[in-house]
CSV table of C-alpha atoms in Angstrom, one decimal:
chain,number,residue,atom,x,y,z
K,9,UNK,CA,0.0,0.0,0.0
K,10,UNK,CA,1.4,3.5,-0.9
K,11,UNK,CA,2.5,5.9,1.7
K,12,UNK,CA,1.0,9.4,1.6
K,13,UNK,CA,2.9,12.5,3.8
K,14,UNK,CA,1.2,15.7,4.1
K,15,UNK,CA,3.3,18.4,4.6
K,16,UNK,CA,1.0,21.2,6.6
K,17,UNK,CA,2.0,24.6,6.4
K,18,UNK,CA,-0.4,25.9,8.6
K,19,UNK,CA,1.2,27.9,11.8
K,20,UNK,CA,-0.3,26.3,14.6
K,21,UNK,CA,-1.4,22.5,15.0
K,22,UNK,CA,-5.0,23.7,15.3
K,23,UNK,CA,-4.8,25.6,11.9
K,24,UNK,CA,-7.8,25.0,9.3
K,25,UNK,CA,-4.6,24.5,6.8
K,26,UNK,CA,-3.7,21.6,8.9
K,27,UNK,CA,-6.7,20.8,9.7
K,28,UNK,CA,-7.7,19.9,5.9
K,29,UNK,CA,-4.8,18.4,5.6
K,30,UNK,CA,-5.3,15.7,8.6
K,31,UNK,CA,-8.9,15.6,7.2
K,32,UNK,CA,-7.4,14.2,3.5
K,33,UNK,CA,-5.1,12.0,5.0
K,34,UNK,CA,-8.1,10.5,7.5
K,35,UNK,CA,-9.6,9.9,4.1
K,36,UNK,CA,-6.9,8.0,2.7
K,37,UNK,CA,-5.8,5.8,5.9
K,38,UNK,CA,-9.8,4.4,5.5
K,39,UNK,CA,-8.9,3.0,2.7
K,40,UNK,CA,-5.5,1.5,4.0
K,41,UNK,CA,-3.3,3.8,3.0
K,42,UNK,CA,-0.2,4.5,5.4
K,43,UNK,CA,-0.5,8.1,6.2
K,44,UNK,CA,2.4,10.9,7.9
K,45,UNK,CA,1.2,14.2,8.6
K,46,UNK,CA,4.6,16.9,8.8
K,47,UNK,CA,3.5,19.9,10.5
K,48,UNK,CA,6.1,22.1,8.8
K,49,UNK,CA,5.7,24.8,12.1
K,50,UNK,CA,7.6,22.1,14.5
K,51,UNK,CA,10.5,22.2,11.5
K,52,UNK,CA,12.9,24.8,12.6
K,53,UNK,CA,12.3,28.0,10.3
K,54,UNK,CA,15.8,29.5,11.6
K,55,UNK,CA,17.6,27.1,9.8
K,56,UNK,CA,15.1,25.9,6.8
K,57,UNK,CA,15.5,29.9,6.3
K,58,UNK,CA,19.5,29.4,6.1
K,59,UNK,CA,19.6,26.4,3.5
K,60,UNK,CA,21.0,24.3,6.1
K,61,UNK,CA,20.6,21.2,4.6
K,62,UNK,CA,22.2,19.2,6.6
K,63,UNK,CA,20.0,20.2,10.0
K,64,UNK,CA,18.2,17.8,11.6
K,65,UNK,CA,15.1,19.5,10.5
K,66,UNK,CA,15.6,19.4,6.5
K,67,UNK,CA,17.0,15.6,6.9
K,68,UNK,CA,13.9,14.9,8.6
K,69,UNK,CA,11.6,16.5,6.0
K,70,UNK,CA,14.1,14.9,3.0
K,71,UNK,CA,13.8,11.3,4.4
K,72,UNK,CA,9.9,11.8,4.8
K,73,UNK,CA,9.6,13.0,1.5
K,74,UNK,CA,11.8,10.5,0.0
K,75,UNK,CA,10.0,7.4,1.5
K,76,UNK,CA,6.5,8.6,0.5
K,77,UNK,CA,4.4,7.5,-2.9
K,78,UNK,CA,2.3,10.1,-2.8
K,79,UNK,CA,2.7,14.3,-1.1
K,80,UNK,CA,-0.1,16.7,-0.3
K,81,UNK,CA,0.7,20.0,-0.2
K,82,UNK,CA,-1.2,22.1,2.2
K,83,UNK,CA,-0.9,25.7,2.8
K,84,UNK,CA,-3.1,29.1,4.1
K,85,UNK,CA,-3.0,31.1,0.9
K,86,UNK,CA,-1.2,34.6,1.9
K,87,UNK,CA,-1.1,38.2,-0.2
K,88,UNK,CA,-2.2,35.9,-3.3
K,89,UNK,CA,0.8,33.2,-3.0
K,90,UNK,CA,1.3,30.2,-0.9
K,91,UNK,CA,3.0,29.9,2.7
K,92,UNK,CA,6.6,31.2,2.9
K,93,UNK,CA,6.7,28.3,5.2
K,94,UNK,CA,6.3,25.6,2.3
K,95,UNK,CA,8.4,27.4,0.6
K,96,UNK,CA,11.4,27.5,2.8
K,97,UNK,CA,10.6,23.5,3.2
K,98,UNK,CA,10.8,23.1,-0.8
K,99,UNK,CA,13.7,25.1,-0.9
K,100,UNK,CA,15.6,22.4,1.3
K,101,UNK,CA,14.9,19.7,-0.8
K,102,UNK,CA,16.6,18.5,-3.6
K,103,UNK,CA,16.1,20.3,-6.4
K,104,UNK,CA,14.2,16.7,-8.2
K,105,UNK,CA,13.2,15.7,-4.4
K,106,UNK,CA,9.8,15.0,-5.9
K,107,UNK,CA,10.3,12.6,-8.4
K,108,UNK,CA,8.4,9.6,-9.1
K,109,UNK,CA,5.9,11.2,-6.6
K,110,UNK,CA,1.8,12.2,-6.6
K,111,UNK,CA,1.2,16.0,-5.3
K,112,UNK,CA,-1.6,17.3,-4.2
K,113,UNK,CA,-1.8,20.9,-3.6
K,114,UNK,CA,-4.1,22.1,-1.1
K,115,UNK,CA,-5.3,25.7,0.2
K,116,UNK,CA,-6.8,27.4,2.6
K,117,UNK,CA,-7.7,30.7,1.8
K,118,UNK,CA,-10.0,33.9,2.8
K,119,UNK,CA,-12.1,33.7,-0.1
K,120,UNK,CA,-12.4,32.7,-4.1
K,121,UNK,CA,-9.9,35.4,-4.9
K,122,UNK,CA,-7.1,33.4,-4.3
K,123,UNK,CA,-8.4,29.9,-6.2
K,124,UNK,CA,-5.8,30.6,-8.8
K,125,UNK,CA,-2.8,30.8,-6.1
K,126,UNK,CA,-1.9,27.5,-6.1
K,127,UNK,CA,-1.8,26.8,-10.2
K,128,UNK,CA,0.1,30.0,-10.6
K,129,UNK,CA,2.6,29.8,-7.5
K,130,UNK,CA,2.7,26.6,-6.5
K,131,UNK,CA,2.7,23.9,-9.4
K,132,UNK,CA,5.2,25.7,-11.2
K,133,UNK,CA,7.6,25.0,-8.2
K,134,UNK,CA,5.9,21.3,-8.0
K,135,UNK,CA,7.0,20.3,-11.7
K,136,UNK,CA,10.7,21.9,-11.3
K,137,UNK,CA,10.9,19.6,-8.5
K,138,UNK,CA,9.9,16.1,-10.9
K,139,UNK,CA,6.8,15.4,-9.8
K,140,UNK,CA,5.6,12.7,-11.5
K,141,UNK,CA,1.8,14.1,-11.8
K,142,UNK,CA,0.2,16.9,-9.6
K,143,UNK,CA,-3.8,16.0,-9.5
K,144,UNK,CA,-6.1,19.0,-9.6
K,145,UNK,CA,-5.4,21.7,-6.8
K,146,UNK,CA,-8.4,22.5,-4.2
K,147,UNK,CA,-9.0,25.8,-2.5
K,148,UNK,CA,-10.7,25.5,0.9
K,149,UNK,CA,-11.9,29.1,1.5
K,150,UNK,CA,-13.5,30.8,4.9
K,151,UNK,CA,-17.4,30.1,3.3
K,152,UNK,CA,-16.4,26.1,2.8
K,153,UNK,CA,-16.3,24.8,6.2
K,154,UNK,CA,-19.6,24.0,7.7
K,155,UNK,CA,-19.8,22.5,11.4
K,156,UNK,CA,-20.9,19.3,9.8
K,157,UNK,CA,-17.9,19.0,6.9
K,158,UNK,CA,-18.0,21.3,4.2
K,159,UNK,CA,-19.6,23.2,1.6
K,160,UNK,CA,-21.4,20.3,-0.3
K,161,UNK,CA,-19.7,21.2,-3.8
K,162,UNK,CA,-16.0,21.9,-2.1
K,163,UNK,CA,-17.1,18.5,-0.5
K,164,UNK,CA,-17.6,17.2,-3.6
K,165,UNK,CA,-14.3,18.9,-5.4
K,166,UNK,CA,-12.5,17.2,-2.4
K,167,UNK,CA,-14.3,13.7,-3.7
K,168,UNK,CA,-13.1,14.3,-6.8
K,169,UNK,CA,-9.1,15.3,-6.5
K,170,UNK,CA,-9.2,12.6,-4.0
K,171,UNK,CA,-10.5,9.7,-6.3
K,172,UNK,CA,-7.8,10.8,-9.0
K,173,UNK,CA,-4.9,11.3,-6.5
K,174,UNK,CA,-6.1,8.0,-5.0
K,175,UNK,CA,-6.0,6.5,-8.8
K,176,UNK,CA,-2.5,7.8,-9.8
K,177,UNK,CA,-1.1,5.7,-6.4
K,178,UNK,CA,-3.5,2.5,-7.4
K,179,UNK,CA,-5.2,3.0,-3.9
K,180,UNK,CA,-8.2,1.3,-3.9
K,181,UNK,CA,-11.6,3.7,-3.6
């Protein structure tokens, strides 16, 4: 069974970024997938910020990336871009670190005028890094989450980049 890592860039533990991302990775584990969330706040930002690839916390994000199948991306969407968090965790990897891999890029964001962010800033990153395939990107905003789940069609655009990421690792629906 593949192994999927989220890498949450939200800032706190209790984030809605982080929060969507444990939500997708719940999601997969039903089906028997083996799941890793990487809050990317407990990664020291001091030294991700300096390069330092050889700290303990960019070997411990390169060895989680390197023995996972699949990668979901999840970041707040800031002044129309994504986290400078993720970014300072990309930046640490390799520069084809995501080779052979699945990515799914996920968002949270204020509202709909940041849906774009993540094709724009984001997957262009993604593919320099050799991603094998990056499935369609979803955009959480404030007006999707609902005390019961979410907003019935973000639910149902969730469904969707699920089934295909889901598909492109040969987990079984």
């Amino acid at each position: 069974m593949p192994k999927i890592l989220a890498l949450a860039g939200g800032t706190s533990a209790a984030s809605r970024t982080n929060r969507l991302a444990r939500h997708v990775l719940d999601r997969l584990a039903a089906t028997g997938a083996a799941t890793e969330c990487l809050l990317l706040g407990d990664l020291d930002p001091a030294e991700l910020a300096r390069g330092d690839v050889q700290g303990p916390s960019a070997t411990r994000l390169a060895a989680a990336v390197a023995a996972a199948d699949g990668i979901l991306v999840a970041t707040p969407i800031y002044k129309a871009s994504f986290a400078g968090l993720v970014k300072l965790a990309l930046d640490v990897l390799p520069q084809f670190g995501l080779t052979d891999k699945v990515v799914f890029p996920l968002a949270t964001a204020g509202g709909l005028a940041h849906v774009l962010a993540l094709d724009y800033a984001l997957r262009p990153v993604l593919q320099s890094m050799g991603a094998r395939h990056i499935v369609q990107s979803i955009v959480v905003t404030d007006a999707d989450w609902q005390e019961e789940g979410f907003a019935p069609r973000t639910a149902a655009l969730l469904d969707g980049a699920l089934a295909q990421f889901s598909a492109s690792l040969a987990i079984p629906a």
